[in-house]
Amino acid sequence: MSTTTRPVTDLTPDELRALAEQAGRDLEGAHPSDVLRWARDVFGHDLVLASSMGDEVLVDLAAKAVPGIDVVFLDTGYHFAETIGTRDYYADFTAVNLRTVLPLRTVAEQDAEHGPRLHDRDPNLCCALRKVEPLERALAPYTAWVTGMRREDAPTRTDITVVGWDAKRAKVKLNPLAAWTQDDVDAYVTEHHVVLNPLREAGYASIGCAPCTRAVAPGEDPRAGRWAGTNKTECGLHT
């Protein structure tokens, strides 16, 4: 198992990358809770989880495996009311330290600068302003971050590891649920009575901002409801 006797804050990017790559090999096949506990032991307070509140299982797992973990929620100004309510539940009733991070501009200020409904005309720019830039600020103090990505989510995610290296940000990136299937997720929800975003009952398999997300039909690809009708598949947080 990958360990280090030096504080992670003293490690060089090359050393952190080597640690992450070795851990990815060591922890492949481990339960997500074990991956999270390994991260807690290695990174301590330099660990953060980023959640859109469409990955409720991950937040539930983290609250139990790493009580008190910092969780950042990017409030884009375009979230469904149900998503904000889910955030409030996890902030108030589980053992996480939830931090809401806002874009530099309100929706009204963005409309004034770029015109209304930027998400329709240039969704990449809208995501850059309302998701990617806020995430950069949110992650800056930390050495490692946790995501809810799974390999079966999308073709762009089939090769993700449970622990890897985020070269763009020079941080360790953990995907504890990488190998889980939807059946695994559903089984965990049932066994642990996980509180889910109510939109799931309305057919929202992948939940993002309201203007760019729709419900999916039975049998339809879970990501088909994101930026439907365009060739956009990622918001830029993981690319």
mmCIF file of C-alpha atoms in Angstrom:
data_model
loop_
_atom_site.group_PDB
_atom_site.id
_atom_site.type_symbol
_atom_site.label_atom_id
_atom_site.label_comp_id
_atom_site.label_asym_id
_atom_site.label_seq_id
_atom_site.Cartn_x
_atom_site.Cartn_y
_atom_site.Cartn_z
ATOM 1 C CA MET A 1 0.000 0.000 0.000
ATOM 2 C CA SER A 2 1.275 3.466 -0.876
ATOM 3 C CA THR A 3 2.362 5.452 2.152
ATOM 4 C CA THR A 4 4.801 8.213 2.903
ATOM 5 C CA THR A 5 6.573 9.218 6.092
ATOM 6 C CA ARG A 6 6.831 12.868 4.970
ATOM 7 C CA PRO A 7 3.909 15.317 5.119
ATOM 8 C CA VAL A 8 2.175 15.332 1.758
ATOM 9 C CA THR A 9 2.594 19.097 1.642
ATOM 10 C CA ASP A 10 6.365 18.510 1.460
ATOM 11 C CA LEU A 11 6.173 16.176 -1.531
ATOM 12 C CA THR A 12 7.050 17.386 -5.003
ATOM 13 C CA PRO A 13 4.491 17.028 -7.814
ATOM 14 C CA ASP A 14 6.514 14.116 -9.203
ATOM 15 C CA GLU A 15 6.440 12.379 -5.829
ATOM 16 C CA LEU A 16 2.713 12.974 -5.461
ATOM 17 C CA ARG A 17 2.098 11.619 -8.931
ATOM 18 C CA ALA A 18 4.113 8.483 -8.165
ATOM 19 C CA LEU A 19 2.219 8.027 -4.899
ATOM 20 C CA ALA A 20 -1.113 8.379 -6.721
ATOM 21 C CA GLU A 21 -0.200 5.987 -9.508
ATOM 22 C CA GLN A 22 0.992 3.334 -7.065
ATOM 23 C CA ALA A 23 -2.137 3.743 -4.952
ATOM 24 C CA GLY A 24 -4.263 3.390 -8.069
ATOM 25 C CA ARG A 25 -2.723 -0.023 -8.627
ATOM 26 C CA ASP A 26 -2.863 -1.047 -4.963
ATOM 27 C CA LEU A 27 -6.463 0.027 -4.417
ATOM 28 C CA GLU A 28 -8.022 -1.253 -7.640
ATOM 29 C CA GLY A 29 -10.881 -3.481 -6.521
ATOM 30 C CA ALA A 30 -11.018 -1.991 -3.005
ATOM 31 C CA HIS A 31 -14.332 -0.898 -1.552
ATOM 32 C CA PRO A 32 -14.904 2.855 -1.986
ATOM 33 C CA SER A 33 -14.912 3.273 1.797
ATOM 34 C CA ASP A 34 -11.423 1.785 1.974
ATOM 35 C CA VAL A 35 -10.222 4.137 -0.760
ATOM 36 C CA LEU A 36 -11.605 7.084 1.211
ATOM 37 C CA ARG A 37 -10.008 5.905 4.458
ATOM 38 C CA TRP A 38 -6.652 5.512 2.699
ATOM 39 C CA ALA A 39 -6.997 9.088 1.459
ATOM 40 C CA ARG A 40 -7.875 10.318 4.938
ATOM 41 C CA ASP A 41 -4.817 8.595 6.413
ATOM 42 C CA VAL A 42 -2.468 9.994 3.767
ATOM 43 C CA PHE A 43 -3.862 13.489 3.154
ATOM 44 C CA GLY A 44 -5.750 14.387 6.322
ATOM 45 C CA HIS A 45 -7.135 17.922 6.066
ATOM 46 C CA ASP A 46 -5.585 18.309 2.598
ATOM 47 C CA LEU A 47 -8.420 16.163 1.205
ATOM 48 C CA VAL A 48 -11.645 17.580 -0.252
ATOM 49 C CA LEU A 49 -14.679 16.096 -2.000
ATOM 50 C CA ALA A 50 -16.354 17.971 -4.860
ATOM 51 C CA SER A 51 -20.071 17.216 -5.179
ATOM 52 C CA SER A 52 -22.837 18.406 -7.487
ATOM 53 C CA MET A 53 -25.421 16.669 -5.281
ATOM 54 C CA GLY A 54 -26.064 14.298 -8.135
ATOM 55 C CA ASP A 55 -23.581 11.888 -6.517
ATOM 56 C CA GLU A 56 -25.390 11.360 -3.246
ATOM 57 C CA VAL A 57 -23.952 7.873 -2.672
ATOM 58 C CA LEU A 58 -20.424 9.265 -2.641
ATOM 59 C CA VAL A 59 -21.332 11.946 -0.095
ATOM 60 C CA ASP A 60 -23.021 9.335 2.108
ATOM 61 C CA LEU A 61 -19.966 7.063 1.876
ATOM 62 C CA ALA A 62 -17.578 9.909 2.670
ATOM 63 C CA ALA A 63 -19.607 11.111 5.648
ATOM 64 C CA LYS A 64 -19.315 7.639 7.166
ATOM 65 C CA ALA A 65 -15.742 6.790 6.160
ATOM 66 C CA VAL A 66 -14.203 10.249 6.722
ATOM 67 C CA PRO A 67 -16.426 12.155 9.176
ATOM 68 C CA GLY A 68 -15.852 15.884 8.949
ATOM 69 C CA ILE A 69 -14.505 15.776 5.394
ATOM 70 C CA ASP A 70 -14.676 19.055 3.508
ATOM 71 C CA VAL A 71 -17.231 18.934 0.686
ATOM 72 C CA VAL A 72 -17.393 21.733 -1.895
ATOM 73 C CA PHE A 73 -20.601 22.404 -3.796
ATOM 74 C CA LEU A 74 -20.464 24.686 -6.818
ATOM 75 C CA ASP A 75 -23.617 26.793 -6.784
ATOM 76 C CA THR A 76 -23.805 27.830 -10.431
ATOM 77 C CA GLY A 77 -26.971 29.869 -9.947
ATOM 78 C CA TYR A 78 -28.750 27.494 -12.316
ATOM 79 C CA HIS A 79 -29.364 24.502 -10.063
ATOM 80 C CA PHE A 80 -32.745 22.853 -9.657
ATOM 81 C CA ALA A 81 -34.444 23.639 -6.348
ATOM 82 C CA GLU A 82 -34.295 19.902 -5.606
ATOM 83 C CA THR A 83 -30.508 19.965 -5.905
ATOM 84 C CA ILE A 84 -30.211 22.864 -3.462
ATOM 85 C CA GLY A 85 -32.495 20.997 -1.078
ATOM 86 C CA THR A 86 -30.313 17.904 -1.337
ATOM 87 C CA ARG A 87 -27.249 20.013 -0.562
ATOM 88 C CA ASP A 88 -28.984 21.446 2.499
ATOM 89 C CA TYR A 89 -29.890 17.975 3.752
ATOM 90 C CA TYR A 90 -26.297 16.729 3.564
ATOM 91 C CA ALA A 91 -24.995 19.941 5.122
ATOM 92 C CA ASP A 92 -27.418 19.751 8.045
ATOM 93 C CA PHE A 93 -27.804 16.042 8.737
ATOM 94 C CA THR A 94 -24.554 14.261 7.830
ATOM 95 C CA ALA A 95 -20.973 14.426 9.092
ATOM 96 C CA VAL A 96 -19.519 16.585 6.310
ATOM 97 C CA ASN A 97 -18.204 20.140 6.338
ATOM 98 C CA LEU A 98 -20.060 21.524 3.341
ATOM 99 C CA ARG A 99 -18.773 24.667 1.622
ATOM 100 C CA THR A 100 -20.783 26.373 -1.103
ATOM 101 C CA VAL A 101 -18.611 28.085 -3.733
ATOM 102 C CA LEU A 102 -20.050 30.752 -6.043
ATOM 103 C CA PRO A 103 -18.939 31.990 -9.467
ATOM 104 C CA LEU A 104 -17.252 35.389 -9.633
ATOM 105 C CA ARG A 105 -20.378 36.886 -11.237
ATOM 106 C CA THR A 106 -24.050 36.397 -10.498
ATOM 107 C CA VAL A 107 -26.276 35.193 -13.318
ATOM 108 C CA ALA A 108 -27.518 38.756 -13.783
ATOM 109 C CA GLU A 109 -23.959 40.103 -13.993
ATOM 110 C CA GLN A 110 -23.011 37.395 -16.478
ATOM 111 C CA ASP A 111 -26.088 38.212 -18.575
ATOM 112 C CA ALA A 112 -25.094 41.876 -18.594
ATOM 113 C CA GLU A 113 -21.591 41.049 -19.799
ATOM 114 C CA HIS A 114 -22.237 38.179 -22.211
ATOM 115 C CA GLY A 115 -25.945 38.435 -22.972
ATOM 116 C CA PRO A 116 -28.770 36.277 -21.577
ATOM 117 C CA ARG A 117 -28.891 32.497 -21.897
ATOM 118 C CA LEU A 118 -25.182 32.067 -22.495
ATOM 119 C CA HIS A 119 -25.714 28.391 -21.695
ATOM 120 C CA ASP A 120 -27.670 28.056 -24.951
ATOM 121 C CA ARG A 121 -25.308 30.049 -27.160
ATOM 122 C CA ASP A 122 -21.926 29.040 -25.737
ATOM 123 C CA PRO A 123 -22.311 26.291 -23.131
ATOM 124 C CA ASN A 124 -18.549 25.764 -22.915
ATOM 125 C CA LEU A 125 -17.990 29.361 -21.856
ATOM 126 C CA CYS A 126 -20.891 29.205 -19.423
ATOM 127 C CA CYS A 127 -19.440 26.081 -17.798
ATOM 128 C CA ALA A 128 -15.991 27.676 -17.699
ATOM 129 C CA LEU A 129 -17.336 30.712 -15.865
ATOM 130 C CA ARG A 130 -19.801 29.010 -13.535
ATOM 131 C CA LYS A 131 -18.134 25.647 -12.865
ATOM 132 C CA VAL A 132 -14.504 25.380 -13.878
ATOM 133 C CA GLU A 133 -13.198 28.676 -12.479
ATOM 134 C CA PRO A 134 -15.021 28.265 -9.140
ATOM 135 C CA LEU A 135 -13.670 24.727 -8.821
ATOM 136 C CA GLU A 136 -10.102 25.975 -9.362
ATOM 137 C CA ARG A 137 -10.535 28.370 -6.445
ATOM 138 C CA ALA A 138 -12.216 25.740 -4.286
ATOM 139 C CA LEU A 139 -9.485 23.135 -4.821
ATOM 140 C CA ALA A 140 -6.532 25.497 -4.438
ATOM 141 C CA PRO A 141 -5.879 24.849 -0.718
ATOM 142 C CA TYR A 142 -5.947 21.049 -1.048
ATOM 143 C CA THR A 143 -3.536 18.344 -2.179
ATOM 144 C CA ALA A 144 -6.134 15.721 -3.167
ATOM 145 C CA TRP A 145 -9.732 15.796 -4.316
ATOM 146 C CA VAL A 146 -12.501 13.218 -4.567
ATOM 147 C CA THR A 147 -15.070 12.882 -7.353
ATOM 148 C CA GLY A 148 -18.086 10.666 -7.983
ATOM 149 C CA MET A 149 -17.068 9.633 -11.496
ATOM 150 C CA ARG A 150 -17.687 6.061 -12.599
ATOM 151 C CA ARG A 151 -16.281 4.264 -15.622
ATOM 152 C CA GLU A 152 -19.704 3.432 -16.982
ATOM 153 C CA ASP A 153 -20.864 7.071 -16.851
ATOM 154 C CA ALA A 154 -19.581 7.985 -20.302
ATOM 155 C CA PRO A 155 -17.131 6.869 -23.013
ATOM 156 C CA THR A 156 -14.763 9.614 -21.836
ATOM 157 C CA ARG A 157 -14.513 7.990 -18.391
ATOM 158 C CA THR A 158 -13.892 4.315 -19.135
ATOM 159 C CA ASP A 159 -10.203 4.466 -18.206
ATOM 160 C CA ILE A 160 -10.368 6.380 -14.915
ATOM 161 C CA THR A 161 -8.555 4.888 -11.928
ATOM 162 C CA VAL A 162 -9.657 4.836 -8.293
ATOM 163 C CA VAL A 163 -6.614 6.978 -7.498
ATOM 164 C CA GLY A 164 -4.832 8.978 -10.159
ATOM 165 C CA TRP A 165 -3.046 12.193 -10.994
ATOM 166 C CA ASP A 166 -4.775 15.388 -12.084
ATOM 167 C CA ALA A 167 -1.980 16.823 -14.225
ATOM 168 C CA LYS A 168 -3.873 20.027 -15.021
ATOM 169 C CA ARG A 169 -4.101 20.946 -11.348
ATOM 170 C CA ALA A 170 -1.055 19.024 -10.025
ATOM 171 C CA LYS A 171 -3.248 17.260 -7.466
ATOM 172 C CA VAL A 172 -4.098 13.688 -6.568
ATOM 173 C CA LYS A 173 -7.562 12.804 -7.864
ATOM 174 C CA LEU A 174 -9.639 10.027 -6.349
ATOM 175 C CA ASN A 175 -12.595 8.293 -8.005
ATOM 176 C CA PRO A 176 -13.632 5.765 -5.320
ATOM 177 C CA LEU A 177 -16.728 4.696 -7.284
ATOM 178 C CA ALA A 178 -14.835 4.201 -10.558
ATOM 179 C CA ALA A 179 -15.550 0.475 -10.849
ATOM 180 C CA TRP A 180 -19.105 0.534 -9.516
ATOM 181 C CA THR A 181 -21.988 -0.218 -11.844
ATOM 182 C CA GLN A 182 -25.452 1.278 -11.527
ATOM 183 C CA ASP A 183 -26.506 -1.978 -9.871
ATOM 184 C CA ASP A 184 -23.794 -1.452 -7.236
ATOM 185 C CA VAL A 185 -25.005 2.087 -6.639
ATOM 186 C CA ASP A 186 -28.636 1.008 -6.388
ATOM 187 C CA ALA A 187 -27.765 -1.780 -3.946
ATOM 188 C CA TYR A 188 -25.896 0.662 -1.702
ATOM 189 C CA VAL A 189 -28.813 3.114 -1.798
ATOM 190 C CA THR A 190 -31.236 0.391 -0.732
ATOM 191 C CA GLU A 191 -29.008 -1.075 1.984
ATOM 192 C CA HIS A 192 -28.046 2.268 3.537
ATOM 193 C CA HIS A 193 -31.280 4.212 2.918
ATOM 194 C CA VAL A 194 -29.403 6.961 1.111
ATOM 195 C CA VAL A 195 -31.308 10.218 0.680
ATOM 196 C CA LEU A 196 -31.396 10.927 -3.050
ATOM 197 C CA ASN A 197 -31.990 14.053 -5.064
ATOM 198 C CA PRO A 198 -35.782 13.965 -5.698
ATOM 199 C CA LEU A 199 -35.160 14.533 -9.407
ATOM 200 C CA ARG A 200 -34.152 10.884 -9.689
ATOM 201 C CA GLU A 201 -37.781 9.897 -9.195
ATOM 202 C CA ALA A 202 -38.640 12.103 -12.183
ATOM 203 C CA GLY A 203 -36.199 10.308 -14.495
ATOM 204 C CA TYR A 204 -33.114 12.494 -14.149
ATOM 205 C CA ALA A 205 -30.269 9.983 -14.299
ATOM 206 C CA SER A 206 -27.487 12.594 -14.499
ATOM 207 C CA ILE A 207 -28.167 15.908 -12.796
ATOM 208 C CA GLY A 208 -26.580 19.217 -13.744
ATOM 209 C CA CYS A 209 -27.818 22.774 -14.225
ATOM 210 C CA ALA A 210 -31.539 23.126 -14.933
ATOM 211 C CA PRO A 211 -31.273 24.795 -18.376
ATOM 212 C CA CYS A 212 -28.947 22.060 -19.661
ATOM 213 C CA THR A 213 -30.469 18.935 -18.104
ATOM 214 C CA ARG A 214 -33.550 16.890 -18.953
ATOM 215 C CA ALA A 215 -35.006 13.581 -17.813
ATOM 216 C CA VAL A 216 -34.107 10.472 -19.813
ATOM 217 C CA ALA A 217 -36.411 7.815 -21.171
ATOM 218 C CA PRO A 218 -36.221 4.204 -19.941
ATOM 219 C CA GLY A 219 -33.274 2.492 -21.623
ATOM 220 C CA GLU A 220 -31.761 5.781 -22.781
ATOM 221 C CA ASP A 221 -28.115 6.512 -21.993
ATOM 222 C CA PRO A 222 -27.971 8.115 -18.501
ATOM 223 C CA ARG A 223 -25.917 11.044 -19.846
ATOM 224 C CA ALA A 224 -28.327 11.694 -22.739
ATOM 225 C CA GLY A 225 -30.121 14.282 -20.637
ATOM 226 C CA ARG A 226 -27.047 16.516 -20.363
ATOM 227 C CA TRP A 227 -26.713 19.181 -23.083
ATOM 228 C CA ALA A 228 -29.230 17.240 -25.192
ATOM 229 C CA GLY A 229 -29.121 18.047 -28.874
ATOM 230 C CA THR A 230 -25.479 19.153 -28.803
ATOM 231 C CA ASN A 231 -22.144 17.358 -29.078
ATOM 232 C CA LYS A 232 -21.125 18.526 -25.608
ATOM 233 C CA THR A 233 -20.571 15.677 -23.125
ATOM 234 C CA GLU A 234 -18.479 17.192 -20.315
ATOM 235 C CA CYS A 235 -18.607 20.474 -18.427
ATOM 236 C CA GLY A 236 -14.829 20.777 -18.253
ATOM 237 C CA LEU A 237 -14.272 19.880 -14.609
ATOM 238 C CA HIS A 238 -12.720 16.534 -15.566
ATOM 239 C CA THR A 239 -11.088 17.343 -18.905
#
